Short mmCIF file of C-alpha atoms in Angstrom, two decimals:
data_model
loop_
_atom_site.label_atom_id
_atom_site.label_comp_id
_atom_site.label_asym_id
_atom_site.label_seq_id
_atom_site.Cartn_x
_atom_site.Cartn_y
_atom_site.Cartn_z
CA MET Z 1 4.52 -22.99 -66.00
CA ARG Z 2 1.74 -24.83 -64.90
CA PHE Z 3 4.18 -25.79 -62.07
CA PHE Z 4 5.61 -22.27 -61.27
CA CYS Z 5 2.10 -21.01 -61.25
CA ASN Z 6 0.73 -23.72 -58.49
CA PHE Z 7 4.05 -23.13 -56.65
CA VAL Z 8 3.67 -19.51 -56.73
CA GLU Z 9 -0.18 -19.92 -55.56
CA ILE Z 10 1.16 -22.28 -52.89
CA TYR Z 11 3.75 -19.93 -51.51
CA ASP Z 12 1.12 -16.93 -51.23
CA VAL Z 13 -1.23 -18.93 -49.40
CA SER Z 14 1.93 -20.17 -47.08
CA TYR Z 15 3.12 -16.44 -46.98
CA ASP Z 16 -0.13 -15.70 -46.34
CA MET Z 17 -0.48 -18.15 -43.52
CA ARG Z 18 2.55 -17.17 -41.97
CA ASN Z 19 1.60 -13.64 -41.53
CA GLY Z 20 -1.66 -14.77 -39.80
CA PHE Z 21 0.12 -16.83 -37.33
CA LEU Z 22 2.63 -14.11 -36.45
CA SER Z 23 -0.34 -11.32 -36.30
CA LEU Z 24 -1.86 -14.19 -34.18
CA ILE Z 25 1.36 -14.54 -31.63
CA CYS Z 26 1.67 -10.88 -31.62
CA LEU Z 27 -1.87 -9.95 -30.53
CA SER Z 28 -1.55 -12.97 -27.74
CA LEU Z 29 1.49 -11.26 -26.49
CA ILE Z 30 -0.09 -7.98 -26.43
CA LEU Z 31 -3.22 -9.15 -24.50
CA ILE Z 32 -0.75 -11.13 -21.87
CA ALA Z 33 1.19 -7.97 -21.44
CA ALA Z 34 -2.05 -5.76 -21.07
CA SER Z 35 -3.73 -8.55 -18.73
CA ALA Z 36 -0.52 -8.08 -16.74
CA CYS Z 37 -1.16 -4.32 -16.12
CA SER Z 38 -4.71 -4.58 -14.95
CA MET Z 39 -3.66 -6.67 -12.66
CA LYS Z 40 -1.61 -4.36 -11.13
CA SER Z 41 -3.16 -2.27 -8.81
CA ASP Z 42 -2.75 1.62 -7.53
CA ASN Z 43 0.14 0.68 -4.86
CA GLY Z 44 2.13 -0.73 -7.54
CA VAL Z 45 1.85 -4.46 -5.97
CA VAL Z 46 0.93 -7.32 -8.22
CA GLY Z 47 -1.25 -9.11 -5.61
CA PHE Z 48 0.12 -10.37 -2.29
CA PRO Z 49 0.86 -13.22 -0.67
CA SER Z 50 -2.18 -15.30 1.27
CA ASP Z 51 -0.93 -14.87 4.54
CA PHE Z 52 0.18 -11.28 4.17
CA ASN Z 53 -2.18 -10.14 6.66
CA ALA Z 54 -0.52 -12.29 9.23
CA LEU Z 55 2.67 -10.04 8.91
CA ASP Z 56 3.27 -7.18 11.19
CA ASP Z 57 2.99 -3.64 10.03
CA VAL Z 58 6.44 -3.28 9.40
CA SER Z 59 7.01 -6.76 7.22
CA LYS Z 60 4.14 -6.06 5.15
CA VAL Z 61 5.89 -2.57 4.12
CA ALA Z 62 9.36 -3.57 3.67
CA TYR Z 63 7.38 -6.42 1.47
CA VAL Z 64 6.09 -3.74 -0.80
CA MET Z 65 9.11 -1.84 -0.87
CA LYS Z 66 11.04 -4.37 -2.57
CA ASN Z 67 8.08 -4.53 -5.12
CA SER Z 68 7.43 -1.22 -5.51
CA SER Z 69 8.19 2.44 -6.34
CA PRO Z 70 8.52 4.74 -3.12
CA ASP Z 71 5.68 6.71 -4.77
CA SER Z 72 3.66 3.27 -4.77
CA VAL Z 73 4.69 2.78 -1.30
CA ALA Z 74 3.24 5.84 -0.06
CA ARG Z 75 -0.08 5.03 -1.88
CA PHE Z 76 0.05 1.24 -0.49
CA ILE Z 77 0.76 2.75 2.93
CA CYS Z 78 -2.18 5.41 3.13
CA GLN Z 79 -4.89 2.77 1.43
CA ALA Z 80 -4.05 0.13 3.81
CA SER Z 81 -4.38 2.25 7.08
CA LEU Z 82 -7.54 3.44 5.51
CA GLY Z 83 -9.03 -0.42 5.27
CA ASN Z 84 -9.31 0.08 1.15
CA LEU Z 85 -7.02 -2.88 1.00
CA PRO Z 86 -8.44 -6.13 2.63
CA GLU Z 87 -6.03 -8.16 1.79
CA ALA Z 88 -3.34 -5.79 3.10
CA LYS Z 89 -4.52 -4.20 6.23
CA ILE Z 90 -1.96 -1.88 8.16
CA ASP Z 91 -3.03 -1.05 11.65
CA THR Z 92 -0.84 1.85 12.41
CA PHE Z 93 0.04 4.29 9.78
CA ALA Z 94 2.40 6.28 12.21
CA ILE Z 95 4.37 3.31 12.49
CA ALA Z 96 4.25 2.25 8.76
CA ALA Z 97 4.98 5.54 7.33
CA ALA Z 98 8.19 5.86 9.53
CA TYR Z 99 9.79 2.60 8.95
CA ALA Z 100 9.51 3.56 4.67
CA TYR Z 101 10.91 6.94 5.68
CA GLU Z 102 14.01 5.56 7.77
CA GLU Z 103 14.94 2.88 5.20
CA TYR Z 104 14.34 5.71 2.40
CA ASN Z 105 16.68 8.13 4.05
CA GLN Z 106 19.54 6.04 3.34
CA ASN Z 107 18.73 7.73 -0.64
CA ASP Z 108 18.02 11.32 -1.08
CA SER Z 109 16.16 10.97 -4.49
CA LEU Z 110 14.15 8.03 -3.00
CA LEU Z 111 13.18 9.85 -0.05
CA ARG Z 112 12.35 12.96 -2.05
CA ILE Z 113 9.82 10.70 -4.13
CA TYR Z 114 8.61 8.83 -0.62
CA SER Z 115 7.96 12.58 1.21
CA SER Z 116 6.47 14.00 -1.53
CA GLU Z 117 3.96 11.40 -2.28
CA ILE Z 118 3.10 10.82 1.34
CA ASP Z 119 2.24 14.40 1.65
CA ARG Z 120 0.31 14.74 -1.69
CA TYR Z 121 -1.69 11.95 -1.84
CA PRO Z 122 -4.20 12.44 1.06
CA GLU Z 123 -4.69 15.44 -0.85
CA SER Z 124 -6.68 13.37 -3.59
CA LEU Z 125 -8.77 11.60 -1.07
CA SER Z 126 -12.37 12.07 -0.02
CA LEU Z 127 -12.89 14.24 2.89
CA PRO Z 128 -14.07 11.64 5.29
CA ASP Z 129 -10.69 9.42 4.03
CA LYS Z 130 -8.45 12.92 4.30
CA MET Z 131 -9.45 13.77 8.08
CA LYS Z 132 -8.43 9.89 8.98
CA ILE Z 133 -5.29 10.27 7.21
CA TYR Z 134 -4.33 13.12 8.91
CA PHE Z 135 -5.39 12.09 12.33
CA MET Z 136 -3.68 8.76 11.69
CA SER Z 137 -0.30 11.04 10.60
CA GLY Z 138 -0.29 13.04 13.95
CA LYS Z 139 1.00 15.92 11.95
CA SER Z 140 -2.10 18.04 12.62
CA ASP Z 141 -3.12 19.83 15.83
CA PRO Z 142 -6.61 17.92 16.20
CA THR Z 143 -7.94 21.15 17.35
CA ARG Z 144 -7.08 23.20 14.25
CA MET Z 145 -7.84 20.00 12.05
CA GLY Z 146 -11.37 21.19 10.75
CA TYR Z 147 -10.46 25.23 10.31
CA GLN Z 148 -7.34 23.19 8.25
CA LEU Z 149 -9.41 20.62 6.27
CA GLY Z 150 -11.78 23.91 5.61
CA LEU Z 151 -9.00 26.47 4.27
CA GLU Z 152 -8.05 23.13 1.75
CA TYR Z 153 -11.29 22.03 0.59
CA VAL Z 154 -11.55 24.98 -2.38
CA ASN Z 155 -8.33 23.37 -3.92
CA HIS Z 156 -10.14 20.40 -3.84
CA ILE Z 157 -13.16 21.32 -5.69
CA ARG Z 158 -11.18 22.87 -8.18
CA GLU Z 159 -8.60 20.32 -8.78
CA ASN Z 160 -11.42 17.97 -8.93
CA ASN Z 161 -13.65 20.22 -10.79
CA MET Z 162 -16.54 19.08 -8.83
CA THR Z 163 -20.38 20.16 -9.38
CA VAL Z 164 -22.24 21.80 -6.65
CA ALA Z 165 -23.93 18.31 -6.17
CA GLN Z 166 -20.73 16.43 -6.08
CA ILE Z 167 -19.77 18.99 -3.26
CA ASN Z 168 -22.92 18.16 -1.34
CA GLU Z 169 -22.66 14.82 -1.51
CA GLU Z 170 -18.98 14.69 -0.22
CA LEU Z 171 -20.17 17.35 2.58
CA LYS Z 172 -22.54 14.51 3.46
CA GLU Z 173 -20.51 12.48 3.46
CA PHE Z 174 -18.01 14.43 5.82
CA LYS Z 175 -20.50 14.93 8.54
CA ASN Z 176 -21.76 11.30 8.73
CA ALA Z 177 -18.00 11.07 9.39
CA CYS Z 178 -17.86 13.50 11.85
CA ALA Z 179 -20.92 12.38 13.77
CA GLU Z 180 -19.62 12.06 16.94
CA ASP Z 181 -17.28 15.06 16.62
CA SER Z 182 -19.75 18.00 15.23
CA ILE Z 183 -16.72 20.38 16.45
CA THR Z 184 -14.62 19.47 13.76
CA TYR Z 185 -17.46 19.75 11.32
CA ARG Z 186 -18.41 23.43 12.65
CA ARG Z 187 -14.68 24.25 12.15
CA PHE Z 188 -14.93 22.67 8.81
CA MET Z 189 -17.27 24.71 7.42
CA LYS Z 190 -16.09 27.99 8.84
CA GLY Z 191 -12.71 27.51 7.37
CA PHE Z 192 -14.64 26.37 4.03
CA HIS Z 193 -16.65 29.55 4.18
CA ILE Z 194 -13.72 31.99 4.60
CA VAL Z 195 -11.90 30.90 1.80
CA LEU Z 196 -15.06 30.76 -0.51
CA LYS Z 197 -15.00 34.46 0.13
CA LEU Z 198 -11.81 35.28 -0.33
CA ASP Z 199 -11.55 32.90 -3.56
CA HIS Z 200 -15.56 34.52 -4.94
CA GLY Z 201 -14.78 36.05 -8.64
CA LYS Z 202 -11.88 33.55 -9.38
CA ASP Z 203 -12.33 30.42 -11.65
CA LEU Z 204 -14.93 28.48 -9.98
CA PRO Z 205 -18.77 28.72 -11.28
CA GLU Z 206 -20.78 31.24 -9.79
CA GLU Z 207 -22.92 28.55 -8.30
CA ILE Z 208 -20.80 27.60 -5.95
CA TYR Z 209 -19.92 30.57 -4.25
CA ASN Z 210 -23.51 31.08 -4.28
CA THR Z 211 -24.70 27.70 -2.94
CA PHE Z 212 -21.72 27.89 0.04
CA VAL Z 213 -21.28 31.23 1.02
CA GLU Z 214 -24.69 31.61 1.83
#
């Protein structure tokens, strides 16, 4: 009986140790997976080759297309063109975007995802970056750029739940970005005021209307 009791005690300890060891392994695997996910950037690519910037724009986009989804490729092209990815710079937005479009044109579903994101993503950017993308894409008439940005800005405020302080800060950054193009800034403010007046009374805080309409 004493032997049996000793055996049970040893088995219980051994069982607890096995359970603890298995738990430790599971925890390690979870941490490794989490670490891998944290390495993944907004463009969906886990790092770039050391000589990536030596490649031309088309080769860079081709590499990302092999390793990422179409929407990630669209975000990569925008961010790399803005210079926000020092390890992966795109010199000519139009060339990079057109190459991806032509490649995805062979598959309707992939093309829809890419086209939708390349059009949508600039909406989430700050005013200075959005203006740069618009200029680089050549899709907008430069003489109407300011008006377009101004007309779209109220939706940007609404979608990001911006406060008066945040709006003031972004307008300050935008004015600095337009330092050598005061006409675009004035056109932006005109478009912004027009939409605010039309939008007045909807869901934005009254403080925003009172501050910027006046």
